[in-house]
């Protein structure tokens, strides 16, 4: 299973996982390899540690997400946000005086506390030792080296790998790795790990399916958080230019979705090419066919976020408006709003979408 990023949109993953638990009705997880980046790393960790009891793990993950507030993920208090905003506004002056400005707009201390409480290292190791889990991978982007690093734990036969601007290395994964993978640029401060400072795993992850393939997957279930509807054919040329908030929303959309969808299409092309080769040529090529199923939302999450935008804590609403998101399309809110009504709507959407494809899901797992 591959889970990509999306901030609060990660609630959609939870609905999909809930439905898969119901469809498969297996005690052990049907996923022997679990990979994620950004919020997908956090959800992947929850699935990985519960590999021996997938049903309980799915219920716990849903209960956890439904209990979230924005204040569970970042500091929503007025004074800290005001001080941070002032600090950022005065960045040129501070730099001129020789004082670098570090950190992000939002303080992720609540998320770090949540990850330390929820992540059970012993359960992860038991999942691997028992054979229920072959590999668990999370990806973070190194600001220090300018590369994408996939940290993994799993069976001993899995080896480190190196490719252009990306590598995979065995590590003792902990809450700090997950925090680094989920550290949105500008919103959250970089996280220091052993080899430098890291940020959101989606930043340099040009091949999101690669970690699953490198660790041995021959079939992959991919969960994205953007609907598959095409963009509008024509733009409103009379509309005002996009604000900073609008541009930030588009940047997040690209960051979390474009590479995953492109990699999925690339895998489909490789599979078609392999199918055209004769038996002898197939034996000689290092490539192997990999079945993949892509689960995408049936609805655009932006209108859903718009309908609940008033639920965002007031200081966060003021902050987003300061970046020009007064009349936004809900894009920014869809990533930042960890509020029960919105989270619940996305979980229900993920659950409903997956149940609609129950037959396809059963066929996918029956082939494993």
CSV table of C-alpha atoms in Angstrom, one decimal:
chain,number,residue,atom,x,y,z
A,1,UNK,CA,0.0,0.0,0.0
A,2,UNK,CA,1.2,3.5,-0.9
A,3,UNK,CA,-0.2,6.5,0.9
A,4,UNK,CA,0.6,10.0,-0.3
A,5,UNK,CA,0.4,13.3,1.5
A,6,UNK,CA,-2.3,15.8,1.8
A,7,UNK,CA,-2.5,17.2,5.3
A,8,UNK,CA,-6.0,17.0,6.6
A,9,UNK,CA,-7.0,15.2,3.4
A,10,UNK,CA,-5.3,12.2,4.9
A,11,UNK,CA,-8.6,11.5,6.5
A,12,UNK,CA,-9.6,10.0,3.2
A,13,UNK,CA,-7.0,7.3,3.6
A,14,UNK,CA,-8.7,6.4,6.9
A,15,UNK,CA,-12.0,5.8,5.2
A,16,UNK,CA,-10.4,3.6,2.6
A,17,UNK,CA,-8.6,1.6,5.2
A,18,UNK,CA,-11.8,1.2,7.2
A,19,UNK,CA,-13.6,-0.2,4.1
A,20,UNK,CA,-10.7,-2.5,3.2
A,21,UNK,CA,-10.8,-4.0,6.8
A,22,UNK,CA,-14.5,-4.6,6.3
A,23,UNK,CA,-14.2,-6.0,2.8
A,24,UNK,CA,-11.3,-8.4,3.6
A,25,UNK,CA,-12.4,-9.3,7.1
A,26,UNK,CA,-8.9,-10.5,7.8
A,27,UNK,CA,-7.3,-10.3,11.2
A,28,UNK,CA,-3.8,-10.0,9.8
A,29,UNK,CA,-3.2,-7.0,7.6
A,30,UNK,CA,-3.6,-7.7,3.8
A,31,UNK,CA,-0.7,-5.3,3.3
A,32,UNK,CA,2.8,-6.8,3.8
A,33,UNK,CA,4.5,-3.7,2.5
A,34,UNK,CA,3.3,-0.3,3.7
A,35,UNK,CA,4.8,3.0,2.4
A,36,UNK,CA,3.9,6.6,2.9
A,37,UNK,CA,5.0,10.2,2.7
A,38,UNK,CA,3.8,13.3,4.5
A,39,UNK,CA,0.5,12.5,6.3
A,40,UNK,CA,0.6,9.2,4.4
A,41,UNK,CA,3.7,8.3,6.5
A,42,UNK,CA,1.7,8.8,9.7
A,43,UNK,CA,-1.2,6.7,8.5
A,44,UNK,CA,1.2,4.1,7.1
A,45,UNK,CA,2.8,3.8,10.5
A,46,UNK,CA,-0.6,3.1,12.1
A,47,UNK,CA,-1.3,0.3,9.6
A,48,UNK,CA,2.2,-1.1,10.0
A,49,UNK,CA,2.2,-1.4,13.8
A,50,UNK,CA,-1.2,-3.1,13.7
A,51,UNK,CA,-0.2,-5.7,11.0
A,52,UNK,CA,-1.1,-8.6,13.4
A,53,UNK,CA,-4.6,-7.1,14.1
A,54,UNK,CA,-5.7,-5.1,11.1
A,55,UNK,CA,-9.3,-4.8,12.3
A,56,UNK,CA,-8.5,-3.3,15.6
A,57,UNK,CA,-5.9,-1.1,14.0
A,58,UNK,CA,-8.4,0.3,11.4
A,59,UNK,CA,-10.9,1.1,14.2
A,60,UNK,CA,-8.2,2.8,16.3
A,61,UNK,CA,-7.0,4.9,13.3
A,62,UNK,CA,-10.6,6.0,12.6
A,63,UNK,CA,-11.3,6.9,16.3
A,64,UNK,CA,-8.0,8.8,16.4
A,65,UNK,CA,-8.8,10.9,13.4
A,66,UNK,CA,-12.3,11.6,14.4
A,67,UNK,CA,-11.0,12.9,17.8
A,68,UNK,CA,-8.7,15.4,16.1
A,69,UNK,CA,-8.9,19.2,16.3
A,70,UNK,CA,-6.6,21.6,14.5
A,71,UNK,CA,-5.1,22.2,17.9
A,72,UNK,CA,-4.1,18.5,18.0
A,73,UNK,CA,-1.8,19.1,15.1
A,74,UNK,CA,-0.5,22.7,15.4
A,75,UNK,CA,-0.7,25.5,17.9
A,76,UNK,CA,-3.8,27.5,17.2
A,77,UNK,CA,-3.5,30.1,20.0
A,78,UNK,CA,-3.7,33.7,18.9
A,79,UNK,CA,-0.5,35.1,20.6
A,80,UNK,CA,2.0,32.5,19.3
A,81,UNK,CA,0.5,32.9,15.8
A,82,UNK,CA,0.7,36.7,16.0
A,83,UNK,CA,4.3,36.6,17.1
A,84,UNK,CA,5.3,34.1,14.4
A,85,UNK,CA,3.5,36.3,11.7
A,86,UNK,CA,5.3,39.4,13.0
A,87,UNK,CA,8.6,37.6,12.9
A,88,UNK,CA,8.1,36.5,9.3
A,89,UNK,CA,6.9,40.0,8.3
A,90,UNK,CA,10.2,41.4,9.7
A,91,UNK,CA,12.4,38.8,8.0
A,92,UNK,CA,14.2,41.3,5.7
A,93,UNK,CA,15.1,43.5,8.7
A,94,UNK,CA,16.3,40.6,10.8
A,95,UNK,CA,18.4,39.2,7.9
A,96,UNK,CA,19.9,42.7,7.4
A,97,UNK,CA,20.9,42.7,11.0
A,98,UNK,CA,22.4,39.2,10.7
A,99,UNK,CA,19.7,37.3,12.5
A,100,UNK,CA,18.4,34.4,10.4
A,101,UNK,CA,14.7,33.6,10.6
A,102,UNK,CA,14.1,29.9,11.0
A,103,UNK,CA,11.0,27.8,11.7
A,104,UNK,CA,7.6,27.7,10.1
A,105,UNK,CA,4.3,29.6,10.4
A,106,UNK,CA,2.8,27.0,12.5
A,107,UNK,CA,4.2,25.2,15.6
A,108,UNK,CA,3.9,21.4,15.2
A,109,UNK,CA,4.6,20.6,18.9
A,110,UNK,CA,1.1,19.1,19.4
A,111,UNK,CA,1.6,16.8,16.4
A,112,UNK,CA,5.0,15.7,17.7
A,113,UNK,CA,3.4,15.0,21.1
A,114,UNK,CA,0.7,13.0,19.4
A,115,UNK,CA,3.2,10.9,17.4
A,116,UNK,CA,5.2,10.1,20.5
A,117,UNK,CA,2.1,8.9,22.2
A,118,UNK,CA,0.7,6.9,19.4
A,119,UNK,CA,3.6,5.2,17.7
A,120,UNK,CA,4.5,1.8,19.3
A,121,UNK,CA,7.9,0.7,18.3
A,122,UNK,CA,7.5,-2.7,20.0
A,123,UNK,CA,4.4,-3.4,17.9
A,124,UNK,CA,6.2,-2.5,14.7
A,125,UNK,CA,9.1,-4.9,15.5
A,126,UNK,CA,6.6,-7.7,16.4
A,127,UNK,CA,4.8,-7.2,13.1
A,128,UNK,CA,8.1,-7.7,11.3
A,129,UNK,CA,9.3,-10.7,13.4
A,130,UNK,CA,5.9,-12.5,13.1
A,131,UNK,CA,6.0,-12.2,9.3
A,132,UNK,CA,2.9,-10.1,9.1
A,133,UNK,CA,4.9,-7.1,7.8
A,134,UNK,CA,7.6,-7.4,5.2
A,135,UNK,CA,8.6,-3.7,5.0
A,136,UNK,CA,7.5,-0.3,6.3
A,137,UNK,CA,8.8,2.8,4.5
A,138,UNK,CA,8.5,6.5,5.0
A,139,UNK,CA,10.1,9.2,2.9
A,140,UNK,CA,11.4,12.6,3.9
A,141,UNK,CA,13.2,15.3,1.9
A,142,UNK,CA,16.6,16.4,2.9
A,143,UNK,CA,17.2,20.2,2.8
A,144,UNK,CA,20.8,19.6,3.7
A,145,UNK,CA,21.7,17.2,0.9
A,146,UNK,CA,18.9,18.0,-1.7
A,147,UNK,CA,17.8,14.4,-1.9
A,148,UNK,CA,14.8,12.3,-1.2
A,149,UNK,CA,15.5,9.7,1.6
A,150,UNK,CA,13.3,6.7,2.2
A,151,UNK,CA,13.7,5.2,5.6
A,152,UNK,CA,12.7,1.6,6.0
A,153,UNK,CA,12.4,-1.2,8.4
A,154,UNK,CA,11.7,-4.8,7.5
A,155,UNK,CA,13.1,-8.2,6.6
A,156,UNK,CA,16.8,-8.6,6.5
A,157,UNK,CA,17.1,-9.4,2.8
A,158,UNK,CA,16.0,-5.9,1.9
A,159,UNK,CA,19.0,-3.8,0.8
A,160,UNK,CA,19.6,-0.1,0.7
A,161,UNK,CA,19.3,1.5,-2.7
A,162,UNK,CA,20.7,4.5,-4.5
A,163,UNK,CA,19.2,6.4,-7.4
A,164,UNK,CA,19.6,9.9,-8.8
A,165,UNK,CA,18.6,12.3,-6.0
A,166,UNK,CA,16.9,9.6,-4.0
A,167,UNK,CA,18.0,6.7,-1.8
A,168,UNK,CA,16.6,4.2,0.6
A,169,UNK,CA,18.3,3.3,3.9
A,170,UNK,CA,17.5,1.0,6.8
A,171,UNK,CA,16.8,3.0,10.0
A,172,UNK,CA,15.2,2.6,13.4
A,173,UNK,CA,12.1,4.6,12.5
A,174,UNK,CA,10.6,6.8,15.2
A,175,UNK,CA,8.2,9.7,15.7
A,176,UNK,CA,10.9,12.2,14.5
A,177,UNK,CA,11.0,10.5,11.1
A,178,UNK,CA,7.3,10.8,10.7
A,179,UNK,CA,7.3,14.4,11.8
A,180,UNK,CA,10.0,15.2,9.3
A,181,UNK,CA,8.0,13.5,6.5
A,182,UNK,CA,5.0,15.6,7.4
A,183,UNK,CA,6.8,18.9,7.8
A,184,UNK,CA,5.1,21.0,5.2
A,185,UNK,CA,7.5,23.7,3.8
A,186,UNK,CA,6.9,27.2,5.2
A,187,UNK,CA,4.0,25.9,7.4
A,188,UNK,CA,6.3,23.7,9.6
A,189,UNK,CA,9.9,24.0,10.6
A,190,UNK,CA,12.4,21.5,9.2
A,191,UNK,CA,13.1,18.5,11.5
A,192,UNK,CA,16.7,17.6,12.4
A,193,UNK,CA,17.6,13.9,11.8
A,194,UNK,CA,21.0,12.2,11.8
A,195,UNK,CA,22.2,13.5,8.5
A,196,UNK,CA,20.7,17.1,8.5
A,197,UNK,CA,17.4,18.9,8.2
A,198,UNK,CA,14.4,17.3,6.6
A,199,UNK,CA,11.0,18.4,5.4
A,200,UNK,CA,7.8,17.0,3.8
A,201,UNK,CA,8.5,13.7,2.0
A,202,UNK,CA,6.5,14.7,-1.1
A,203,UNK,CA,8.9,17.5,-1.9
A,204,UNK,CA,11.5,15.5,-3.9
A,205,UNK,CA,9.6,12.2,-4.2
A,206,UNK,CA,9.5,12.0,-8.0
A,207,UNK,CA,8.8,8.3,-7.9
A,208,UNK,CA,6.4,7.7,-5.1
A,209,UNK,CA,5.9,4.0,-6.0
A,210,UNK,CA,9.6,3.3,-6.0
A,211,UNK,CA,10.0,2.5,-2.2
A,212,UNK,CA,7.3,-0.2,-2.5
A,213,UNK,CA,8.9,-1.7,-5.6
A,214,UNK,CA,12.4,-1.6,-4.1
A,215,UNK,CA,11.2,-3.5,-1.0
A,216,UNK,CA,9.6,-6.2,-3.1
A,217,UNK,CA,6.0,-5.4,-3.9
A,218,UNK,CA,4.5,-7.1,-7.0
A,219,UNK,CA,1.1,-5.5,-6.6
A,220,UNK,CA,0.4,-2.0,-5.2
A,221,UNK,CA,-2.7,-0.3,-3.9
A,222,UNK,CA,-2.3,3.4,-4.3
A,223,UNK,CA,-4.5,5.9,-2.4
A,224,UNK,CA,-4.5,9.5,-3.5
A,225,UNK,CA,-6.4,12.5,-2.1
A,226,UNK,CA,-7.3,14.4,-5.3
A,227,UNK,CA,-10.3,13.5,-7.5
A,228,UNK,CA,-9.7,12.4,-11.0
A,229,UNK,CA,-11.9,15.0,-12.7
A,230,UNK,CA,-10.2,17.1,-15.4
A,231,UNK,CA,-9.4,20.8,-14.8
A,232,UNK,CA,-11.9,23.3,-16.3
A,233,UNK,CA,-11.4,23.8,-20.1
A,234,UNK,CA,-11.3,27.6,-20.0
A,235,UNK,CA,-10.2,30.1,-17.4
A,236,UNK,CA,-12.0,33.3,-16.5
A,237,UNK,CA,-9.7,35.9,-18.0
A,238,UNK,CA,-11.4,38.7,-16.2
A,239,UNK,CA,-10.7,37.2,-12.8
A,240,UNK,CA,-8.1,38.9,-10.5
A,241,UNK,CA,-4.6,37.5,-10.4
A,242,UNK,CA,-4.1,34.7,-7.8
A,243,UNK,CA,-3.2,35.7,-4.3
A,244,UNK,CA,-0.3,34.2,-2.3
A,245,UNK,CA,-2.8,31.9,-0.7
A,246,UNK,CA,-4.2,30.8,-4.0
A,247,UNK,CA,-0.6,30.0,-5.2
A,248,UNK,CA,0.2,28.2,-2.0
A,249,UNK,CA,-2.9,26.0,-2.5
A,250,UNK,CA,-1.9,25.1,-6.0
A,251,UNK,CA,1.6,24.4,-4.8
A,252,UNK,CA,0.3,21.9,-2.3
A,253,UNK,CA,-2.0,20.3,-4.9
A,254,UNK,CA,1.1,19.8,-7.2
A,255,UNK,CA,3.3,18.7,-4.3
A,256,UNK,CA,1.0,16.0,-3.1
A,257,UNK,CA,-0.6,14.6,-6.2
A,258,UNK,CA,1.2,15.3,-9.6
A,259,UNK,CA,4.2,13.0,-9.0
A,260,UNK,CA,2.1,10.1,-7.8
A,261,UNK,CA,-0.3,10.3,-10.7
A,262,UNK,CA,2.6,10.5,-13.2
A,263,UNK,CA,4.4,7.6,-11.6
A,264,UNK,CA,1.2,5.5,-11.7
A,265,UNK,CA,1.0,6.3,-15.5
A,266,UNK,CA,4.7,5.4,-15.9
A,267,UNK,CA,4.1,2.0,-14.2
A,268,UNK,CA,1.2,1.3,-16.5
A,269,UNK,CA,3.4,2.1,-19.6
A,270,UNK,CA,6.1,-0.2,-18.3
A,271,UNK,CA,3.6,-3.0,-17.8
A,272,UNK,CA,2.3,-2.6,-21.3
A,273,UNK,CA,5.8,-2.7,-22.7
A,274,UNK,CA,6.6,-5.9,-20.8
A,275,UNK,CA,3.5,-7.5,-22.1
A,276,UNK,CA,4.6,-6.9,-25.7
A,277,UNK,CA,7.9,-8.7,-25.2
A,278,UNK,CA,8.4,-12.4,-26.0
A,279,UNK,CA,9.1,-14.9,-23.3
A,280,UNK,CA,12.9,-14.8,-23.9
A,281,UNK,CA,13.0,-11.0,-23.8
A,282,UNK,CA,10.9,-11.0,-20.6
A,283,UNK,CA,13.4,-13.3,-18.9
A,284,UNK,CA,16.3,-11.1,-19.8
A,285,UNK,CA,14.8,-7.7,-18.8
A,286,UNK,CA,15.3,-6.6,-15.2
A,287,UNK,CA,11.8,-5.1,-15.3
A,288,UNK,CA,8.9,-7.0,-13.9
A,289,UNK,CA,5.1,-6.4,-14.3
A,290,UNK,CA,3.6,-4.9,-11.2
A,291,UNK,CA,-0.2,-4.7,-10.8
A,292,UNK,CA,-1.4,-1.4,-9.4
A,293,UNK,CA,-4.9,-0.1,-8.4
A,294,UNK,CA,-5.4,3.6,-7.9
A,295,UNK,CA,-8.1,4.7,-5.5
A,296,UNK,CA,-9.1,8.4,-5.9
A,297,UNK,CA,-11.8,10.5,-4.3
A,298,UNK,CA,-15.1,10.6,-6.2
A,299,UNK,CA,-15.6,14.2,-5.1
A,300,UNK,CA,-13.5,17.3,-5.2
A,301,UNK,CA,-12.5,18.0,-1.6
A,302,UNK,CA,-12.4,21.8,-2.0
A,303,UNK,CA,-16.1,22.4,-1.9
A,304,UNK,CA,-16.3,20.1,1.2
A,305,UNK,CA,-13.7,22.1,2.9
A,306,UNK,CA,-15.4,25.4,1.9
A,307,UNK,CA,-18.6,24.2,3.5
A,308,UNK,CA,-16.8,23.7,6.8
A,309,UNK,CA,-14.3,26.6,6.6
A,310,UNK,CA,-16.1,28.4,9.5
A,311,UNK,CA,-15.0,25.5,11.7
A,312,UNK,CA,-11.3,26.5,11.4
A,313,UNK,CA,-10.0,28.2,14.6
A,314,UNK,CA,-10.4,32.0,14.2
A,315,UNK,CA,-6.6,32.7,14.4
A,316,UNK,CA,-6.0,30.3,11.5
A,317,UNK,CA,-8.8,31.9,9.5
A,318,UNK,CA,-7.2,35.3,10.0
A,319,UNK,CA,-3.8,33.9,9.0
A,320,UNK,CA,-5.1,32.4,5.8
A,321,UNK,CA,-6.9,35.6,4.9
A,322,UNK,CA,-3.7,37.6,5.4
A,323,UNK,CA,-2.3,35.6,2.5
A,324,UNK,CA,-5.3,36.4,0.3
A,325,UNK,CA,-7.4,33.4,0.9
A,326,UNK,CA,-10.6,35.4,1.7
A,327,UNK,CA,-12.6,34.1,-1.3
A,328,UNK,CA,-10.6,31.0,-1.9
A,329,UNK,CA,-11.9,27.8,-3.4
A,330,UNK,CA,-11.3,25.8,-0.2
A,331,UNK,CA,-7.9,24.5,-1.4
A,332,UNK,CA,-5.8,25.8,1.5
A,333,UNK,CA,-8.5,24.9,4.0
A,334,UNK,CA,-8.7,21.3,2.6
A,335,UNK,CA,-5.1,20.8,3.8
A,336,UNK,CA,-5.1,22.6,7.1
A,337,UNK,CA,-8.6,22.0,8.6
A,338,UNK,CA,-8.3,19.2,11.2
A,339,UNK,CA,-11.8,19.6,12.5
A,340,UNK,CA,-14.3,16.8,13.3
A,341,UNK,CA,-17.1,17.7,10.8
A,342,UNK,CA,-14.7,18.0,7.9
A,343,UNK,CA,-12.6,15.0,8.9
A,344,UNK,CA,-15.7,12.9,9.3
A,345,UNK,CA,-16.9,13.9,5.9
A,346,UNK,CA,-13.6,12.8,4.3
A,347,UNK,CA,-13.6,9.5,6.2
A,348,UNK,CA,-17.1,8.8,5.0
A,349,UNK,CA,-16.2,9.7,1.5
A,350,UNK,CA,-13.2,7.3,1.5
A,351,UNK,CA,-15.3,4.5,3.0
A,352,UNK,CA,-18.1,5.0,0.5
A,353,UNK,CA,-15.8,5.2,-2.5
A,354,UNK,CA,-14.0,2.0,-1.6
A,355,UNK,CA,-17.2,0.1,-0.8
A,356,UNK,CA,-18.3,1.0,-4.3
A,357,UNK,CA,-15.3,-0.8,-5.7
A,358,UNK,CA,-15.5,-3.8,-3.3
A,359,UNK,CA,-15.4,-6.3,-6.1
A,360,UNK,CA,-12.2,-4.8,-7.5
A,361,UNK,CA,-10.7,-4.8,-4.0
A,362,UNK,CA,-11.6,-8.5,-3.5
A,363,UNK,CA,-10.1,-9.4,-6.9
A,364,UNK,CA,-6.9,-7.4,-6.1
A,365,UNK,CA,-6.3,-9.3,-2.8
A,366,UNK,CA,-7.4,-12.7,-4.1
A,367,UNK,CA,-4.5,-12.5,-6.5
A,368,UNK,CA,-2.0,-12.0,-3.7
